[in-house]
Coordinates of C-alpha atoms and ligand atoms in Angstrom, one line a residue:
M1 CA 76.9 -18.5 35.4
S2 CA 74.7 -18.5 38.5
L3 CA 71.1 -17.3 38.3
T4 CA 69.4 -14.4 40.0
R5 CA 65.7 -14.2 38.9
V6 CA 63.5 -16.9 40.4
G7 CA 59.8 -17.4 39.5
I8 CA 57.8 -19.1 42.2
V9 CA 54.5 -20.8 41.4
G10 CA 52.4 -20.3 44.5
A11 CA 52.9 -17.6 47.1
G12 CA 52.1 -19.3 50.4
Q13 CA 54.3 -19.4 53.5
L14 CA 56.8 -21.6 51.8
G15 CA 57.3 -19.2 48.9
R16 CA 57.5 -16.3 51.4
M17 CA 60.3 -18.0 53.3
L18 CA 62.1 -18.7 50.0
A19 CA 61.9 -15.1 49.0
L20 CA 63.1 -13.9 52.4
A21 CA 66.1 -16.3 52.1
G22 CA 66.8 -14.9 48.7
Y23 CA 67.3 -11.3 49.8
P24 CA 70.8 -11.6 51.3
L25 CA 71.9 -13.6 48.3
G26 CA 70.8 -10.9 45.9
I27 CA 68.2 -13.3 44.4
K28 CA 65.0 -11.7 43.2
C29 CA 61.8 -13.7 43.4
L30 CA 58.6 -13.1 41.5
F31 CA 55.4 -15.0 42.5
L32 CA 52.3 -16.2 40.7
D33 CA 49.3 -16.6 42.9
R34 CA 45.6 -15.9 43.0
S35 CA 45.7 -13.1 45.6
A36 CA 48.1 -10.2 45.9
Q37 CA 47.7 -10.4 49.7
S38 CA 49.0 -14.0 49.8
P39 CA 52.0 -14.5 52.2
G40 CA 54.6 -14.3 49.5
G41 CA 53.0 -11.3 47.8
Q42 CA 53.6 -9.4 51.0
V43 CA 57.3 -9.6 50.7
A44 CA 58.1 -9.8 46.9
P45 CA 56.4 -8.8 43.6
I46 CA 53.5 -11.0 42.5
L47 CA 51.6 -11.7 39.3
T48 CA 48.0 -12.4 40.1
G49 CA 46.2 -15.2 38.3
E50 CA 45.3 -18.9 38.4
L51 CA 48.3 -21.1 39.1
E52 CA 47.7 -23.2 36.0
D53 CA 46.8 -20.4 33.6
P54 CA 49.1 -20.9 30.6
S55 CA 49.4 -17.2 29.8
R56 CA 50.2 -16.3 33.4
L57 CA 52.7 -19.1 33.6
A58 CA 54.3 -17.9 30.4
Q59 CA 54.5 -14.4 31.8
L60 CA 56.2 -15.8 34.9
A61 CA 58.7 -17.8 32.8
A62 CA 59.5 -14.9 30.6
Q63 CA 60.6 -12.9 33.6
S64 CA 62.5 -15.7 35.4
E65 CA 65.8 -17.5 34.8
V66 CA 64.4 -20.5 36.7
V67 CA 60.9 -21.4 37.8
T68 CA 60.2 -23.3 41.0
F69 CA 57.2 -24.2 43.2
D70 CA 55.7 -23.5 46.6
W71 CA 52.7 -25.6 45.4
E72 CA 53.6 -28.9 43.7
N73 CA 50.2 -29.9 42.3
I74 CA 50.5 -28.0 39.0
A75 CA 49.4 -30.3 36.1
G76 CA 52.1 -31.7 33.9
K77 CA 50.3 -30.3 30.9
A78 CA 50.5 -26.7 32.3
L79 CA 54.2 -27.3 33.2
E80 CA 55.5 -28.7 29.9
P81 CA 55.5 -25.4 27.9
L82 CA 57.5 -23.7 30.5
E83 CA 60.4 -26.0 29.8
Q84 CA 60.7 -24.5 26.4
M85 CA 61.0 -21.0 27.9
T86 CA 63.2 -21.3 31.0
L87 CA 64.7 -23.8 33.5
V88 CA 62.1 -25.7 35.6
R89 CA 63.5 -26.9 38.9
P90 CA 62.8 -29.4 40.4
P91 CA 62.0 -31.3 37.2
R92 CA 58.5 -32.1 36.0
A93 CA 59.0 -35.8 36.5
A94 CA 59.5 -35.2 40.2
L95 CA 56.3 -33.2 40.5
Q96 CA 54.3 -35.7 38.6
A97 CA 55.6 -38.6 40.7
A98 CA 54.8 -36.8 43.9
Q99 CA 51.3 -35.7 42.8
D100 CA 49.9 -39.2 42.7
R101 CA 50.2 -41.4 45.8
L102 CA 50.1 -44.5 43.6
H103 CA 52.9 -43.4 41.3
E104 CA 54.9 -42.2 44.3
K105 CA 54.7 -45.6 46.0
A106 CA 55.6 -47.3 42.7
L107 CA 58.7 -45.1 42.5
F108 CA 59.7 -45.9 46.1
S109 CA 59.2 -49.6 45.4
Q110 CA 61.3 -49.5 42.2
L111 CA 64.1 -47.9 44.2
K112 CA 63.8 -50.6 46.9
I113 CA 62.4 -48.2 49.5
P114 CA 59.8 -50.0 51.7
V115 CA 56.2 -48.8 51.6
A116 CA 53.0 -49.8 53.3
A117 CA 50.9 -52.5 51.6
H118 CA 48.5 -50.7 49.3
C119 CA 46.1 -50.9 46.4
A120 CA 44.4 -48.6 43.9
I121 CA 40.7 -48.2 44.6
D122 CA 38.1 -47.1 42.0
T123 CA 34.9 -48.9 43.2
K124 CA 33.4 -49.9 46.5
Q125 CA 34.0 -53.5 45.4
D126 CA 37.8 -52.7 45.1
L127 CA 37.7 -51.4 48.7
L128 CA 36.0 -54.5 50.1
R129 CA 38.5 -56.7 48.3
A130 CA 41.5 -54.6 49.4
A131 CA 40.3 -54.6 53.0
G132 CA 40.2 -58.4 52.9
R133 CA 43.5 -58.8 51.1
I134 CA 45.6 -56.1 52.9
G135 CA 43.7 -56.3 56.2
L136 CA 42.2 -53.7 58.6
P137 CA 42.8 -51.1 59.9
G138 CA 43.7 -49.2 56.8
V139 CA 43.6 -45.7 55.5
L140 CA 41.6 -44.7 52.4
K141 CA 43.1 -41.7 50.7
T142 CA 42.7 -39.6 47.6
R143 CA 45.6 -40.3 45.2
R144 CA 45.9 -36.6 44.4
L145 CA 45.7 -33.3 46.1
G146 CA 45.6 -34.4 49.7
Y147 CA 47.4 -32.2 52.3
D148 CA 47.3 -31.8 56.1
G149 CA 45.4 -35.1 56.4
K150 CA 42.6 -33.8 54.1
G151 CA 41.1 -36.5 51.8
Q152 CA 41.7 -39.4 54.2
F153 CA 39.5 -41.8 56.1
I154 CA 40.6 -44.4 58.6
V155 CA 38.8 -47.7 58.1
K156 CA 39.1 -49.4 61.5
S157 CA 36.8 -52.4 60.8
E158 CA 34.4 -53.7 58.1
A159 CA 31.6 -51.7 59.7
D160 CA 33.4 -48.5 58.6
I161 CA 33.5 -49.4 54.9
D162 CA 30.1 -48.0 54.0
A163 CA 30.8 -44.7 55.8
A164 CA 34.3 -44.6 54.2
W165 CA 32.8 -45.0 50.8
A166 CA 30.0 -42.5 51.5
A167 CA 32.6 -39.9 52.6
M168 CA 35.3 -40.5 50.0
G169 CA 33.7 -42.7 47.3
D170 CA 35.0 -41.9 43.9
T171 CA 37.6 -43.1 41.5
G172 CA 41.2 -42.2 42.1
L173 CA 41.6 -43.5 45.6
I174 CA 44.3 -45.6 47.4
F175 CA 43.9 -47.9 50.3
E176 CA 46.9 -48.5 52.5
K177 CA 47.6 -50.6 55.5
F178 CA 47.5 -48.7 58.8
Q179 CA 51.1 -48.4 60.1
D180 CA 51.5 -49.0 63.8
F181 CA 54.4 -46.7 64.0
S182 CA 56.5 -45.7 67.0
R183 CA 57.5 -42.4 65.4
E184 CA 57.3 -40.4 62.3
V185 CA 60.5 -38.9 60.9
S186 CA 61.5 -37.0 57.8
I187 CA 64.7 -36.4 55.8
I188 CA 65.4 -33.4 53.7
G189 CA 68.2 -33.0 51.2
A190 CA 69.3 -30.9 48.3
R191 CA 70.9 -31.8 45.0
S192 CA 72.6 -29.4 42.6
A193 CA 72.5 -29.7 38.8
S194 CA 76.1 -31.0 38.9
G195 CA 74.9 -33.8 41.1
R196 CA 76.3 -32.7 44.5
M197 CA 74.0 -33.7 47.4
V198 CA 73.7 -32.5 51.0
F199 CA 71.4 -33.9 53.7
Y200 CA 69.9 -32.3 56.8
P201 CA 69.8 -34.2 60.1
L202 CA 66.9 -36.5 60.6
T203 CA 63.7 -34.8 62.1
A204 CA 61.1 -36.4 64.3
N205 CA 57.6 -35.2 63.6
V206 CA 54.4 -35.3 65.7
H207 CA 51.1 -35.2 63.8
Q208 CA 47.6 -35.0 65.2
G209 CA 44.5 -35.3 63.0
G210 CA 46.9 -35.7 60.0
I211 CA 48.5 -32.2 60.6
L212 CA 52.0 -31.6 61.7
R213 CA 52.0 -30.1 65.2
Y214 CA 55.7 -30.0 66.1
S215 CA 59.1 -31.3 65.0
V216 CA 62.2 -32.0 67.0
A217 CA 65.7 -32.1 65.5
P218 CA 68.3 -33.4 65.1
F219 CA 66.7 -36.7 65.9
A220 CA 69.7 -38.7 67.1
S221 CA 69.4 -42.2 65.5
T222 CA 72.5 -43.0 63.4
L223 CA 70.9 -46.1 61.9
L224 CA 67.6 -44.5 60.9
E225 CA 69.4 -41.4 59.6
R226 CA 71.8 -43.5 57.5
S227 CA 69.0 -45.4 56.0
A228 CA 66.8 -42.3 55.3
R229 CA 69.7 -40.6 53.6
A230 CA 70.4 -43.6 51.4
H231 CA 66.7 -43.7 50.4
L232 CA 66.6 -40.0 49.6
Q233 CA 69.9 -40.2 47.7
R234 CA 68.5 -42.8 45.4
I235 CA 65.3 -40.7 44.7
L236 CA 67.4 -37.6 44.0
K237 CA 69.6 -39.4 41.6
A238 CA 66.8 -41.3 39.9
L239 CA 64.8 -38.1 39.2
N240 CA 67.9 -36.1 38.2
Y241 CA 66.6 -33.8 40.8
V242 CA 67.6 -30.2 41.4
G243 CA 66.5 -28.4 44.6
I244 CA 65.2 -29.5 48.0
L245 CA 63.3 -32.8 48.4
A246 CA 61.7 -34.1 51.6
V247 CA 60.6 -37.7 52.4
E248 CA 58.3 -38.6 55.3
F249 CA 58.7 -42.0 56.9
F250 CA 56.9 -44.1 59.6
V251 CA 59.2 -45.9 62.0
V252 CA 57.7 -49.4 62.3
S253 CA 59.6 -52.0 64.4
G254 CA 62.7 -49.9 64.2
R255 CA 62.6 -49.8 60.4
L256 CA 61.7 -47.0 57.9
V257 CA 58.5 -47.3 55.8
A258 CA 58.2 -44.4 53.3
N259 CA 54.9 -42.5 53.5
E260 CA 55.3 -39.7 50.9
M261 CA 57.7 -37.2 49.4
A262 CA 57.4 -33.5 48.8
P263 CA 59.3 -32.0 45.8
R264 CA 59.9 -28.7 47.6
V265 CA 60.9 -27.1 50.9
H266 CA 58.9 -28.9 53.7
N267 CA 57.2 -27.9 57.0
S268 CA 59.4 -30.3 58.9
G269 CA 62.4 -28.4 57.8
H270 CA 61.4 -25.0 59.1
W271 CA 63.7 -25.5 62.1
T272 CA 66.7 -25.3 59.7
I273 CA 66.2 -21.4 59.5
E274 CA 67.7 -21.0 62.9
G275 CA 68.9 -24.5 63.6
C276 CA 71.4 -25.1 60.7
V277 CA 74.2 -23.2 59.1
T278 CA 72.2 -23.0 55.9
S279 CA 68.4 -23.2 55.9
Q280 CA 66.4 -25.5 53.6
F281 CA 65.1 -22.3 51.9
E282 CA 68.5 -20.9 51.1
N283 CA 69.8 -24.3 49.9
H284 CA 66.8 -24.7 47.6
L285 CA 67.6 -21.3 46.0
R286 CA 71.3 -22.1 45.9
A287 CA 70.6 -25.4 44.2
I288 CA 68.2 -24.1 41.6
C289 CA 70.4 -21.0 40.9
D290 CA 73.6 -23.0 40.4
L291 CA 75.2 -21.6 43.5
P292 CA 77.4 -23.8 45.8
L293 CA 75.2 -25.7 48.3
G294 CA 75.6 -24.6 51.9
S295 CA 76.4 -26.6 55.0
T296 CA 73.5 -28.5 56.5
R297 CA 75.2 -28.8 59.9
A298 CA 72.9 -28.3 62.9
V299 CA 74.1 -25.5 65.2
G300 CA 72.0 -26.7 68.2
Q301 CA 69.0 -28.7 69.4
A302 CA 65.8 -27.4 67.8
A303 CA 62.1 -27.8 68.1
M304 CA 59.6 -26.2 65.7
I305 CA 55.9 -25.7 66.6
N306 CA 53.2 -25.0 64.0
F307 CA 50.6 -22.3 64.8
L308 CA 47.3 -23.6 63.6
G309 CA 44.1 -21.6 63.3
K310 CA 45.3 -18.4 64.9
M311 CA 48.6 -16.8 66.1
P312 CA 49.5 -17.2 69.7
D313 CA 50.5 -14.3 72.0
R314 CA 53.7 -12.8 70.5
E315 CA 54.9 -11.1 73.7
V316 CA 54.5 -14.2 75.8
L317 CA 56.3 -16.5 73.4
L318 CA 59.1 -14.1 72.7
G319 CA 59.7 -14.1 76.5
I320 CA 61.0 -17.7 76.1
D321 CA 64.8 -17.7 75.7
G322 CA 66.0 -19.0 72.3
L323 CA 62.6 -18.8 70.6
A324 CA 62.2 -17.4 67.1
Y325 CA 58.7 -16.3 66.0
H326 CA 57.3 -16.5 62.4
D327 CA 54.1 -14.9 61.3
Y328 CA 53.0 -15.8 57.8
G329 CA 50.6 -12.8 57.5
K330 CA 47.6 -15.0 56.9
E331 CA 44.0 -14.6 58.0
P332 CA 43.1 -16.8 60.9
R333 CA 41.0 -19.8 60.0
P334 CA 40.5 -23.1 61.8
G335 CA 43.1 -25.7 60.9
R336 CA 45.1 -23.2 58.8
K337 CA 48.9 -23.0 59.2
V338 CA 49.3 -19.3 60.1
G339 CA 52.9 -19.3 61.5
H340 CA 55.4 -21.3 63.5
C341 CA 58.1 -20.8 66.1
T342 CA 61.5 -22.5 66.5
I343 CA 63.2 -23.0 69.8
L344 CA 67.0 -23.4 69.7
K345 CA 69.1 -24.6 72.7
K346 CA 72.6 -26.0 73.2
A347 CA 71.3 -29.1 75.1
A348 CA 68.5 -31.4 74.2
K349 CA 67.2 -31.4 77.8
D350 CA 66.9 -27.6 77.7
R351 CA 65.2 -27.7 74.3
N352 CA 62.7 -30.2 75.6
L353 CA 61.9 -28.1 78.7
A354 CA 61.4 -25.0 76.5
L355 CA 59.2 -27.0 74.1
T356 CA 56.9 -28.2 76.9
N357 CA 56.7 -24.6 78.2
A358 CA 56.0 -23.1 74.8
L359 CA 53.3 -25.7 74.0
K360 CA 51.3 -24.4 77.0
F361 CA 50.8 -21.1 75.3
I362 CA 49.8 -22.5 71.9
Q363 CA 46.2 -23.4 71.1
W364 CA 45.6 -25.3 67.9
T365 CA 42.2 -24.4 66.5
Ligands
ATP401 N1 49.0 -45.7 56.5 C1 49.0 -44.9 57.6 N2 49.2 -45.5 58.8 C2 49.2 -44.7 59.9 N3 49.1 -43.4 59.9 C3 48.9 -42.8 58.7 C4 48.9 -43.5 57.5 N4 48.8 -42.6 56.5 C5 48.8 -41.4 57.1 N5 48.8 -41.5 58.4 C6 48.9 -40.3 59.4 O1 48.3 -39.2 58.8 C7 49.4 -38.2 58.5 C8 49.2 -37.4 57.2 O2 49.2 -38.4 56.2 P1 49.9 -38.0 54.8 O3 51.3 -37.5 55.0 O4 49.8 -39.2 53.9 O5 48.9 -36.9 54.3 P2 49.0 -35.5 53.7 O6 47.6 -35.0 53.8 O7 49.6 -35.6 52.3 O8 49.9 -34.7 54.7 P3 51.0 -33.6 54.4 O9 50.4 -32.4 55.1 O10 52.2 -34.2 55.0 O11 51.1 -33.4 52.9 C9 50.6 -39.0 58.6 O12 51.7 -38.1 58.9 C10 50.3 -40.0 59.7 O13 50.4 -39.4 61.0
MG402 MG1 52.5 -36.1 55.0

């Protein structure tokens, strides 16, 4: 029997797009988040409370046939009791692996997926030693809770070590070798409880200041796509995963180096709403509700641009042929993801032209 009532921990834009994808399937989403005004709460019912509050989580579980996440940093301890009450998808092991950059890299290595040279850091002495052993430049990151490039410091030379430690100094850090990449790409796939897997085309991602600015897809590289899919497939199987999983890679000397994974729908997959037969949001719901997975075939050449800080002029952007506009209903704030647009064209050349044109009207603040 397939499922209909989905509880979502976190009601950000990812949750909102999940709920919207659920409507045509007859799937009813219920959120848990701090504010009733959060993006998801504007489109589906919401329980208000702290995301890790045991009684609120229990309430969510009691009203849901399956619980899933728009925010993956919920503590294992808060998650465990839910498993006695309802289905939790993706599984706790996947969330726990993704929550800690050190565990995540250990999992990748165990599955023979290349990662940057790295080292756990708990003292300034550790950092000095790691800089010597691994080499500079490198990136000092928090092991937990980093997003959009927050909780990172680039250590260019030994002269930066004091400043890096002053800015970040604490236990629970990781130092990784700076990757001189030619590109960043990501792969997104879904696995059903019965073990069926589907994979979206490879996506090329452009970040600035650690935040995704825009993505272009399908990124036509048969070799890289094959290798990314093989990596993702091994992770999905190893974790007995159910739902959508995304993995970000650096392309270094023509080879993939895994950066991180996200046990949820991913920003670099927003283009699949218009750009694929079945979006990542719909396939996540299909997977966790035991419905057949949908086709991940691209229906054209897509580009997705994030709106950061404030929304751009809607009338101007909608004047661009083939552009879809997404407003998350968030208050403007510098650096905040408030919406995105996707451009869809038949030919890559036309997509590239429209992307260059649209970028002129978008100011990232
Ligand atoms: N070791 C590295 N070498 C080179 N660039 C890096 C490295 N680590 C991170 N970066 C740059 O910073 C970006 C953000 O890093 P990362 O994905 O680790 O952080 P995050 O804050 O978790 O981001 P996300 O929003 O994707 O969750 C990367 O996409 C990349 O552009
Ligand atoms: Mg990232």
